[in-house]
């Protein structure tokens, strides 16, 4: 037992105190920064992107499709760059489109609108059931990491629960395969009202690299209202936690 | 024996692969004691061409052969009946091409929708069934488990997968890319993307620079270190030893954040590309990696020491989820799980790799239980830290070299095979090209394809409450299996 307690002393405090302003390593590929004037229209970026996330004249990147792989940047003359800005979530798909005018501040400012009913119903504490519908275990591992001693999402009242019956909403990862479509809908129906639906990761939002697969069934997304889109491949824990904190905020 | 003998990451002409009569192929496969690493069909005009690859781990060779089966033939005598190592392969072949292996002991679907499937049932006093999934209590991928129990004791566990099936093999033929490969199995990013890149480089006869090769291997070992540490924590979490769980989780963060500084992604996405790597490891960065790993090793040593000196931990781990050496061999288990049962398979060392030369292959004293699965991770973390340091030393001696070599066009009518030892075990990628130099068939075999069946054997006669512990010890991939 004393050996175990000694580990506590060795570990010291590990949690990130100010999660809203947590610093991110500069190498992280986050929100793209586009400069139209440098673009020479060579279309190399369009060829390099496996997800058709880019269009030119003027330059645009759709974060719903972008997997942040950085392949476009490697072929570009300098018009496409990636900042390390990680607060990428938005409440509407239109807001995920990045153009030259969009700075990190502007993107973040308009990304998630305050919804009074969310605050009044959930009072900042919100519990999720996670459904992996074809997710590759990248987003799943990052969502698990949200609960570890570094990020410690539980201190804000945000948690993943074991049953949809205990949940206030569901978090979907993966492109939604045919074989999971039924289970996903079942899970949605088992969650008591009022409930929210969150798409987590590029695969969930647009199908990502699997968009051309014949084994997907994405009807669920047409049937039900989606409340929040969190892009990333995989979603960084800081992106996820900040997205939820902004989503349930009062003002 | 009628085989073409090839090496790992080698391109051969399709015509060089002997095509033998199916009956004699069957006899050969039953007679040999080499383990199969691939057994798959490919559309061949009026026929279906069945490719078989066997691994000779002692000589470091791969034996390839094939057979033509006319499309009018709808059945054949199963090989599994005589040699159980083909169990999964034949089920998969039946599902993909509809040719039925007669007298196969258990022709259950592999990946297709199984709504009407009837599970095994057990009758008698005090027997009951427990159904779990596809959506699990934790944040993990979907899969269905059906336990037949008597009281607390598990008599049989039936595993049903396929929920994650995304048709990856077809997508890889239509529109292959490194980004797609990285998302096939998101916890083995480097293993998959290295296997794919090496395969395309072999098919296009592109030689990449030693610097790029070494950086790929460093990333592979870093991935191994990170995931193993995370899994050690998860194993301890499942026996409610929370100090261990949190300490390992926090230590894993250090490793993946170091790789974030190299590649811009915590899971090293975007590093590997066909023809080389996108990011370099500078001398400063390599010093940083070494100092991080030194600290990681210190913490892991201390934590493991504390955990394994705790009687509560040992009593849960020891003799839980046993799987014998013979069973492991019969089931054709590979990789980490095989090594934890005493089978010495490690494709990093079995197949010749110049960059692993001079690195000692250390023996492991297997005890075949959950304790063994915990210890082997600790051992491999320590080994991998040493390997990374050696590779970094080699890298720093190399001097400046191009990171990316522009790949050539794919050679027509070729066959190539690439094996990479990911943290779970061997990831096998195989591709064939047609006469126009396009990929005509892409086959992937994840180590989980072999090992899932091992899990259901391991939990037999254990308490059902020990299932999470066994499952985490195996930590198999759902999406790698489902593709």
XYZ file of C-alpha atoms in Angstrom, chain A residues 1 3-5 7-11 14 24-25 27-29 48-51 67-69 71 74 129-145 147-151 160-163 175 177-180 183-184 187 203 209-216 233-234 236-237, chain B residues 111-113 134-142 162-168 171 174-175 177 179-180 182-187 227 241 243 246-247 249-253 256-258 260-267 269-271 278-279 288 295 298-299 302-303 305-307 309-310 424 475 479:
142
model
C 0.000 0.000 0.000
C 4.372 1.810 -2.580
C 1.061 2.772 -4.159
C 0.804 5.924 -2.068
C 3.317 6.872 -6.582
C 0.823 9.591 -5.733
C 3.656 11.761 -4.450
C 5.803 10.972 -7.505
C 2.946 11.915 -9.827
C -1.386 16.353 -13.296
C -1.506 23.678 -27.338
C 1.770 22.596 -28.868
C 2.927 21.628 -34.178
C -0.710 20.586 -33.702
C -2.715 20.872 -36.900
C -3.792 15.794 -52.617
C -6.997 15.885 -50.551
C -8.634 12.445 -50.436
C -11.880 13.914 -49.049
C -9.164 15.133 -41.589
C -6.373 17.605 -40.732
C -3.856 15.318 -42.440
C -1.345 16.732 -47.221
C 2.790 19.792 -48.277
C -23.867 7.753 -24.077
C -21.218 7.195 -26.703
C -22.015 5.131 -29.786
C -19.208 4.026 -32.033
C -20.825 3.385 -35.399
C -17.824 2.333 -37.423
C -15.349 4.524 -35.541
C -11.746 3.422 -35.925
C -10.905 3.608 -32.197
C -9.044 6.889 -32.691
C -11.926 9.100 -31.503
C -12.901 6.463 -28.935
C -9.438 6.533 -27.368
C -9.463 10.334 -27.306
C -12.904 10.389 -25.680
C -11.589 7.982 -23.060
C -8.627 10.293 -22.586
C -11.723 11.430 -18.507
C -8.118 10.799 -17.477
C -6.156 12.688 -14.850
C -4.832 15.243 -17.357
C -8.098 16.533 -18.781
C -19.899 9.185 -20.326
C -22.453 6.867 -18.758
C -22.975 3.153 -19.282
C -26.604 3.209 -20.402
C -19.233 6.988 -40.435
C -22.149 1.547 -40.964
C -25.142 -0.422 -42.205
C -24.608 -3.001 -39.493
C -24.678 -0.368 -36.746
C -28.306 -0.261 -32.881
C -27.665 3.466 -33.146
C -29.843 3.758 -28.567
C -16.155 10.432 -40.173
C -12.381 8.930 -45.768
C -15.184 6.368 -45.910
C -17.704 8.642 -47.669
C -17.663 6.503 -50.858
C -18.208 3.218 -49.059
C -21.259 1.181 -49.996
C -21.459 -0.252 -46.500
C -22.680 2.947 -44.843
C -9.416 13.113 -36.940
C -9.326 12.078 -34.188
C -8.442 16.159 -29.519
C -9.676 15.926 -25.894
C -18.828 -9.662 -41.099
C -22.190 -9.608 -42.792
C -25.386 -8.716 -40.974
C -23.137 -4.295 -29.732
C -23.052 -1.025 -27.772
C -20.914 -1.532 -24.690
C -20.926 0.198 -21.344
C -17.565 1.844 -21.949
C -16.403 4.059 -24.763
C -15.284 1.282 -27.104
C -16.130 -0.109 -30.501
C -19.207 -2.266 -31.086
C -19.046 -7.216 -38.253
C -20.766 -4.085 -36.916
C -17.824 -1.981 -38.017
C -17.689 -3.277 -41.581
C -16.994 -0.317 -43.850
C -15.949 -2.158 -47.002
C -12.338 -1.082 -46.649
C -12.251 1.285 -51.012
C -11.017 2.225 -55.783
C -9.206 5.045 -54.112
C -4.653 6.769 -49.786
C -5.387 8.879 -44.944
C -7.761 5.978 -45.546
C -4.647 5.408 -41.137
C -8.365 5.252 -40.381
C -8.791 1.513 -40.876
C -7.600 0.830 -37.371
C -7.038 4.090 -35.549
C -4.940 2.652 -32.740
C -0.502 1.832 -26.458
C -6.538 -0.545 -8.967
C -3.666 4.470 -8.918
C -4.353 6.893 -13.769
C -0.579 6.784 -13.539
C -2.794 6.964 -18.526
C -0.878 10.099 -17.619
C 2.432 8.507 -18.637
C 0.967 7.509 -21.993
C 0.023 11.155 -22.564
C 1.806 10.641 -27.486
C 2.336 14.341 -26.916
C 5.997 13.875 -27.859
C 2.439 15.239 -31.548
C 5.467 17.497 -31.595
C 6.940 15.439 -34.427
C 3.893 14.875 -36.592
C 1.158 17.266 -35.474
C -1.162 14.486 -34.332
C -1.339 12.550 -31.079
C -1.715 9.277 -32.945
C -1.317 10.609 -38.315
C 0.086 12.347 -41.329
C 3.660 11.164 -40.762
C 6.420 13.989 -44.117
C 8.249 15.068 -40.979
C 13.718 15.504 -26.249
C 11.237 9.783 -17.442
C 11.300 5.616 -14.500
C 7.582 6.119 -13.873
C 8.059 2.465 -10.221
C 4.379 1.945 -10.969
C 6.890 -2.420 -9.142
C 4.211 -1.017 -6.838
C 1.417 -2.829 -8.655
C 4.027 -6.040 -5.149
C 0.411 -5.609 -4.270
C -0.891 -6.130 -31.547
C -7.283 -5.652 -26.354
C -12.481 -2.377 -36.868
